[in-house]
Amino acid sequence: MSGRLIYLMGPSGSGKDSLLEAVRERVLSAGGQIARRVITRSPEAVGEDALGVSPQRFEQMLAEGAFALHWRANGLAYGIPRQIDEWLAEGRDVLVNGSRGHLAEARQRYPELHPVLLTVEPQELRQRLLARGRETAEEIEARLARNGHVRLDDESCQRLDNSGSLAQTAEALLRLIRGRACA
Ligand SMILES: Nc1ncnc2c1ncn2[C@@H]1O[C@H](COP(=O)(O)OP(=O)(O)O)[C@@H](O)[C@H]1O
Ligand SMILES: O=P(O)(O)OC[C@H]1O[C@H](OP(=O)(O)OP(=O)(O)O)[C@H](O)[C@@H]1O
């Protein structure tokens, strides 16, 4: 039986990378996997477990069919390695740090995916992006503006509020996964 694709979305700064890191050990010990994104950003990017590549290398990987999913946002290119298909075929649940703007395309490839939307109070979101200190003030404003016009009216999305404690959000995500995806 195929594993489930847990497609985590949310505004830049809402805590997707932090949440995936917080649940990583328990997801892996339950036989699940967490996809490592490929991003055209410096490998030193603060607070994320992504593979940083040049735009040229990204295009080469894309041409070689290396990605199961890929999209562009925030002036960057993001890719999800095709390895997730092997994991899913092995019956493993796979968590992906996804994009709200790419959900429709992701659904075309994975009709059974489980969408999870991380939400954060707007003012808290701004503070977190500033505190993370990875983007310039201009890039932060652009991300906040993007959040203002990316609309997700998909009622099937499970919503997780990450405005409070990360540990509590992690427990909520694990309950959600156990409830819907893991035996
Ligand atoms: N529940 C939380 N409470 C306080 N700070 C958080 C919480 N979740 C994430 N953060 C912080 O907010 C910033 C953005 O988190 P990050 O995981 O990079 O978000 P995303 O991956 O969605 O862009 C980071 O500095 C992170 O440490
Ligand atoms: O379509 P959206 O839902 O707005 O998402 C746009 C992009 O931003 C998110 O990445 P992330 O939050 O990790 O961005 P960052 O790491 O570049 O800040 C998400 O993973 C997408 O790659």
mmCIF file of C-alpha atoms and ligand atoms in Angstrom:
data_model
loop_
_atom_site.group_PDB
_atom_site.id
_atom_site.type_symbol
_atom_site.label_atom_id
_atom_site.label_comp_id
_atom_site.label_asym_id
_atom_site.label_seq_id
_atom_site.Cartn_x
_atom_site.Cartn_y
_atom_site.Cartn_z
ATOM 1 C CA MET A 1 0.000 0.000 0.000
ATOM 2 C CA SER A 2 1.353 3.421 -0.934
ATOM 3 C CA GLY A 3 2.408 5.814 1.760
ATOM 4 C CA ARG A 4 0.718 9.212 2.065
ATOM 5 C CA LEU A 5 2.108 12.551 0.967
ATOM 6 C CA ILE A 6 1.677 15.141 3.729
ATOM 7 C CA TYR A 7 1.948 18.458 1.889
ATOM 8 C CA LEU A 8 2.790 21.161 4.447
ATOM 9 C CA MET A 9 2.127 24.741 3.345
ATOM 10 C CA GLY A 10 2.101 28.151 4.922
ATOM 11 C CA PRO A 11 3.460 31.658 4.534
ATOM 12 C CA SER A 12 7.191 32.125 4.446
ATOM 13 C CA GLY A 13 8.121 32.476 8.103
ATOM 14 C CA SER A 14 5.148 30.492 9.437
ATOM 15 C CA GLY A 15 7.423 27.755 10.781
ATOM 16 C CA LYS A 16 7.363 24.933 8.210
ATOM 17 C CA ASP A 17 11.081 24.151 8.400
ATOM 18 C CA SER A 18 11.066 24.448 12.203
ATOM 19 C CA LEU A 19 8.039 22.189 12.492
ATOM 20 C CA LEU A 20 9.503 19.532 10.204
ATOM 21 C CA GLU A 21 12.688 19.589 12.278
ATOM 22 C CA ALA A 22 10.658 19.294 15.493
ATOM 23 C CA VAL A 23 8.851 16.145 14.290
ATOM 24 C CA ARG A 24 11.734 14.651 12.281
ATOM 25 C CA GLU A 25 12.917 12.063 14.813
ATOM 26 C CA ARG A 26 9.437 10.717 15.517
ATOM 27 C CA VAL A 27 8.440 10.705 11.850
ATOM 28 C CA LEU A 28 11.578 8.759 10.903
ATOM 29 C CA SER A 29 11.200 6.321 13.798
ATOM 30 C CA ALA A 30 7.661 5.607 12.589
ATOM 31 C CA GLY A 31 9.050 4.737 9.144
ATOM 32 C CA GLY A 32 8.174 8.061 7.542
ATOM 33 C CA GLN A 33 10.427 10.390 5.593
ATOM 34 C CA ILE A 34 10.861 14.168 5.187
ATOM 35 C CA ALA A 35 11.791 15.434 1.724
ATOM 36 C CA ARG A 36 14.897 17.632 1.537
ATOM 37 C CA ARG A 37 14.162 20.586 -0.734
ATOM 38 C CA VAL A 38 16.553 21.755 -3.418
ATOM 39 C CA ILE A 39 16.605 25.569 -3.470
ATOM 40 C CA THR A 40 18.537 28.102 -5.540
ATOM 41 C CA ARG A 41 19.807 29.717 -2.368
ATOM 42 C CA SER A 42 23.092 29.664 -0.516
ATOM 43 C CA PRO A 43 23.532 26.423 1.482
ATOM 44 C CA GLU A 44 24.119 28.518 4.579
ATOM 45 C CA ALA A 45 20.475 29.629 4.613
ATOM 46 C CA VAL A 46 19.493 30.000 8.240
ATOM 47 C CA GLY A 47 17.341 27.302 9.804
ATOM 48 C CA GLU A 48 16.606 24.888 7.045
ATOM 49 C CA ASP A 49 17.669 21.459 5.890
ATOM 50 C CA ALA A 50 17.735 22.218 2.158
ATOM 51 C CA LEU A 51 20.255 21.578 -0.597
ATOM 52 C CA GLY A 52 21.410 24.948 -1.959
ATOM 53 C CA VAL A 53 22.312 24.921 -5.678
ATOM 54 C CA SER A 54 23.030 27.498 -8.348
ATOM 55 C CA PRO A 55 20.241 28.419 -10.792
ATOM 56 C CA GLN A 56 22.234 26.681 -13.534
ATOM 57 C CA ARG A 57 22.510 23.472 -11.524
ATOM 58 C CA PHE A 58 18.803 23.640 -10.698
ATOM 59 C CA GLU A 59 17.930 23.886 -14.390
ATOM 60 C CA GLN A 60 20.248 20.955 -15.125
ATOM 61 C CA MET A 61 18.572 18.842 -12.404
ATOM 62 C CA LEU A 62 15.163 19.850 -13.738
ATOM 63 C CA ALA A 63 16.146 18.800 -17.271
ATOM 64 C CA GLU A 64 17.419 15.480 -15.910
ATOM 65 C CA GLY A 65 14.019 14.795 -14.321
ATOM 66 C CA ALA A 66 15.369 14.989 -10.772
ATOM 67 C CA PHE A 67 12.246 16.566 -9.286
ATOM 68 C CA ALA A 68 8.850 15.128 -8.455
ATOM 69 C CA LEU A 69 7.591 18.668 -7.813
ATOM 70 C CA HIS A 70 9.098 22.078 -8.518
ATOM 71 C CA TRP A 71 7.975 25.690 -8.430
ATOM 72 C CA ARG A 72 9.280 29.249 -8.335
ATOM 73 C CA ALA A 73 8.542 31.829 -5.639
ATOM 74 C CA ASN A 74 10.251 34.582 -3.692
ATOM 75 C CA GLY A 75 12.744 34.953 -6.548
ATOM 76 C CA LEU A 76 13.914 31.370 -5.953
ATOM 77 C CA ALA A 77 13.392 27.948 -7.515
ATOM 78 C CA TYR A 78 12.352 25.048 -5.272
ATOM 79 C CA GLY A 79 12.504 21.349 -6.112
ATOM 80 C CA ILE A 80 11.293 18.207 -4.329
ATOM 81 C CA PRO A 81 13.495 15.232 -5.299
ATOM 82 C CA ARG A 82 11.880 12.359 -7.147
ATOM 83 C CA GLN A 83 13.080 10.085 -4.353
ATOM 84 C CA ILE A 84 9.754 10.713 -2.629
ATOM 85 C CA ASP A 85 8.103 8.406 -5.186
ATOM 86 C CA GLU A 86 10.293 5.529 -4.031
ATOM 87 C CA TRP A 87 9.426 6.233 -0.405
ATOM 88 C CA LEU A 88 5.706 6.408 -1.164
ATOM 89 C CA ALA A 89 5.908 3.151 -3.168
ATOM 90 C CA GLU A 90 7.563 1.516 -0.137
ATOM 91 C CA GLY A 91 4.477 2.511 1.872
ATOM 92 C CA ARG A 92 6.258 5.275 3.790
ATOM 93 C CA ASP A 93 4.499 8.516 4.683
ATOM 94 C CA VAL A 94 6.393 11.503 3.262
ATOM 95 C CA LEU A 95 6.293 15.085 4.551
ATOM 96 C CA VAL A 96 6.992 17.842 2.046
ATOM 97 C CA ASN A 97 7.565 21.544 2.657
ATOM 98 C CA GLY A 98 5.255 22.688 -0.104
ATOM 99 C CA SER A 99 3.835 25.818 -1.674
ATOM 100 C CA ARG A 100 0.245 27.081 -1.525
ATOM 101 C CA GLY A 101 0.659 28.482 -5.029
ATOM 102 C CA HIS A 102 1.700 25.046 -6.303
ATOM 103 C CA LEU A 103 -1.007 22.984 -4.571
ATOM 104 C CA ALA A 104 -3.120 22.491 -7.709
ATOM 105 C CA GLU A 105 -0.143 21.128 -9.686
ATOM 106 C CA ALA A 106 0.950 18.984 -6.764
ATOM 107 C CA ARG A 107 -2.570 17.500 -6.645
ATOM 108 C CA GLN A 108 -2.379 16.614 -10.321
ATOM 109 C CA ARG A 109 0.595 14.377 -9.591
ATOM 110 C CA TYR A 110 -0.572 13.256 -6.151
ATOM 111 C CA PRO A 111 -4.395 13.370 -6.078
ATOM 112 C CA GLU A 112 -4.452 11.724 -2.647
ATOM 113 C CA LEU A 113 -2.055 14.160 -0.980
ATOM 114 C CA HIS A 114 -2.928 15.447 2.486
ATOM 115 C CA PRO A 115 -2.750 19.282 2.512
ATOM 116 C CA VAL A 116 -1.797 20.875 5.836
ATOM 117 C CA LEU A 117 -1.844 24.665 6.148
ATOM 118 C CA LEU A 118 0.238 26.356 8.823
ATOM 119 C CA THR A 119 -1.227 29.660 10.013
ATOM 120 C CA VAL A 120 0.311 32.455 12.085
ATOM 121 C CA GLU A 121 -1.077 35.817 13.212
ATOM 122 C CA PRO A 122 0.116 38.462 10.692
ATOM 123 C CA GLN A 123 2.032 40.566 13.227
ATOM 124 C CA GLU A 124 3.725 37.472 14.637
ATOM 125 C CA LEU A 125 4.659 36.452 11.082
ATOM 126 C CA ARG A 126 6.459 39.734 10.494
ATOM 127 C CA GLN A 127 8.327 39.432 13.792
ATOM 128 C CA ARG A 128 9.435 35.906 12.948
ATOM 129 C CA LEU A 129 10.773 36.838 9.549
ATOM 130 C CA LEU A 130 12.673 39.745 11.095
ATOM 131 C CA ALA A 131 14.005 37.541 13.894
ATOM 132 C CA ARG A 132 15.067 34.817 11.470
ATOM 133 C CA GLY A 133 17.263 37.406 9.825
ATOM 134 C CA ARG A 134 17.688 35.486 6.567
ATOM 135 C CA GLU A 135 16.089 37.920 4.173
ATOM 136 C CA THR A 136 16.578 41.639 3.607
ATOM 137 C CA ALA A 137 13.847 44.024 4.790
ATOM 138 C CA GLU A 138 12.706 44.329 1.168
ATOM 139 C CA GLU A 139 12.532 40.551 0.717
ATOM 140 C CA ILE A 140 10.563 40.253 3.957
ATOM 141 C CA GLU A 141 8.027 42.811 2.779
ATOM 142 C CA ALA A 142 7.735 40.941 -0.537
ATOM 143 C CA ARG A 143 7.042 37.684 1.314
ATOM 144 C CA LEU A 144 4.447 39.346 3.522
ATOM 145 C CA ALA A 145 2.851 40.864 0.417
ATOM 146 C CA ARG A 146 2.803 37.443 -1.250
ATOM 147 C CA ASN A 147 1.046 36.059 1.791
ATOM 148 C CA GLY A 148 -1.553 38.761 1.391
ATOM 149 C CA HIS A 149 -2.565 37.595 -2.070
ATOM 150 C CA VAL A 150 -1.965 33.839 -2.045
ATOM 151 C CA ARG A 151 -5.485 32.629 -1.399
ATOM 152 C CA LEU A 152 -6.177 29.058 -0.421
ATOM 153 C CA ASP A 153 -9.875 28.304 -0.388
ATOM 154 C CA ASP A 154 -9.330 24.602 -0.201
ATOM 155 C CA GLU A 155 -11.640 23.258 2.499
ATOM 156 C CA SER A 156 -9.813 19.924 2.559
ATOM 157 C CA CYS A 157 -6.745 21.591 4.089
ATOM 158 C CA GLN A 158 -6.077 20.678 7.687
ATOM 159 C CA ARG A 159 -5.162 23.905 9.455
ATOM 160 C CA LEU A 160 -2.524 24.105 12.168
ATOM 161 C CA ASP A 161 -2.081 27.371 14.063
ATOM 162 C CA ASN A 162 1.600 27.906 14.806
ATOM 163 C CA SER A 163 1.140 31.267 16.534
ATOM 164 C CA GLY A 164 1.924 29.672 19.885
ATOM 165 C CA SER A 165 4.393 27.066 21.083
ATOM 166 C CA LEU A 166 6.268 25.141 18.390
ATOM 167 C CA ALA A 167 6.235 22.043 20.589
ATOM 168 C CA GLN A 168 2.443 22.141 20.751
ATOM 169 C CA THR A 169 2.197 22.575 16.988
ATOM 170 C CA ALA A 170 4.554 19.614 16.549
ATOM 171 C CA GLU A 171 2.309 17.440 18.739
ATOM 172 C CA ALA A 172 -0.713 18.561 16.727
ATOM 173 C CA LEU A 173 1.007 17.655 13.451
ATOM 174 C CA LEU A 174 1.987 14.228 14.775
ATOM 175 C CA ARG A 175 -1.599 13.605 15.911
ATOM 176 C CA LEU A 176 -2.794 14.623 12.482
ATOM 177 C CA ILE A 177 -0.332 12.296 10.744
ATOM 178 C CA ARG A 178 -1.149 9.379 13.041
ATOM 179 C CA GLY A 179 -4.821 10.054 12.585
ATOM 180 C CA ARG A 180 -4.767 10.251 8.792
ATOM 181 C CA ALA A 181 -1.703 8.696 7.405
ATOM 182 C CA CYS A 182 0.217 6.403 9.712
ATOM 183 C CA ALA A 183 -1.292 3.137 10.831
HETATM 184 N N1 LIG B 1 5.948 28.380 17.145
HETATM 185 C C1 LIG B 1 6.978 29.259 17.003
HETATM 186 N N2 LIG B 1 7.188 30.194 17.952
HETATM 187 C C2 LIG B 1 8.186 31.094 17.818
HETATM 188 N N3 LIG B 1 9.057 31.141 16.768
HETATM 189 C C3 LIG B 1 8.875 30.227 15.783
HETATM 190 C C4 LIG B 1 7.855 29.247 15.850
HETATM 191 N N4 LIG B 1 7.943 28.479 14.711
HETATM 192 C C5 LIG B 1 8.971 28.971 13.993
HETATM 193 N N5 LIG B 1 9.550 30.013 14.632
HETATM 194 C C6 LIG B 1 10.671 30.853 14.161
HETATM 195 O O1 LIG B 1 10.133 31.615 13.089
HETATM 196 C C7 LIG B 1 11.128 31.766 12.043
HETATM 197 C C8 LIG B 1 10.560 31.182 10.743
HETATM 198 O O2 LIG B 1 10.473 29.770 10.901
HETATM 199 P P1 LIG B 1 10.786 28.826 9.638
HETATM 200 O O3 LIG B 1 10.715 27.426 10.131
HETATM 201 O O4 LIG B 1 12.021 29.273 8.944
HETATM 202 O O5 LIG B 1 9.503 29.138 8.706
HETATM 203 P P2 LIG B 1 9.255 28.696 7.161
HETATM 204 O O6 LIG B 1 10.036 27.429 6.946
HETATM 205 O O7 LIG B 1 7.759 28.501 7.104
HETATM 206 O O8 LIG B 1 9.727 29.840 6.321
HETATM 207 C C9 LIG B 1 12.369 31.041 12.528
HETATM 208 O O9 LIG B 1 13.269 31.992 13.101
HETATM 209 C C10 LIG B 1 11.844 30.093 13.590
HETATM 210 O O10 LIG B 1 12.842 29.826 14.581
HETATM 211 O O1 LIG B 2 3.185 29.556 -2.534
HETATM 212 P P1 LIG B 2 3.530 29.910 -1.096
HETATM 213 O O2 LIG B 2 2.792 29.059 -0.090
HETATM 214 O O3 LIG B 2 3.527 31.374 -0.814
HETATM 215 O O4 LIG B 2 5.073 29.435 -0.912
HETATM 216 C C1 LIG B 2 6.058 30.046 -1.658
HETATM 217 C C2 LIG B 2 7.375 29.492 -1.231
HETATM 218 O O5 LIG B 2 7.605 29.886 0.103
HETATM 219 C C3 LIG B 2 7.627 28.742 0.915
HETATM 220 O O6 LIG B 2 8.945 28.444 1.175
HETATM 221 P P2 LIG B 2 9.563 28.957 2.516
HETATM 222 O O7 LIG B 2 8.503 29.427 3.449
HETATM 223 O O8 LIG B 2 10.493 27.942 3.023
HETATM 224 O O9 LIG B 2 10.273 30.183 1.943
HETATM 225 P P3 LIG B 2 11.707 30.573 2.326
HETATM 226 O O10 LIG B 2 12.344 29.386 2.989
HETATM 227 O O11 LIG B 2 12.317 30.925 0.998
HETATM 228 O O12 LIG B 2 11.454 31.710 3.248
HETATM 229 C C4 LIG B 2 7.104 27.576 0.160
HETATM 230 O O13 LIG B 2 7.828 26.384 0.480
HETATM 231 C C5 LIG B 2 7.347 27.971 -1.261
HETATM 232 O O14 LIG B 2 8.591 27.511 -1.664
#
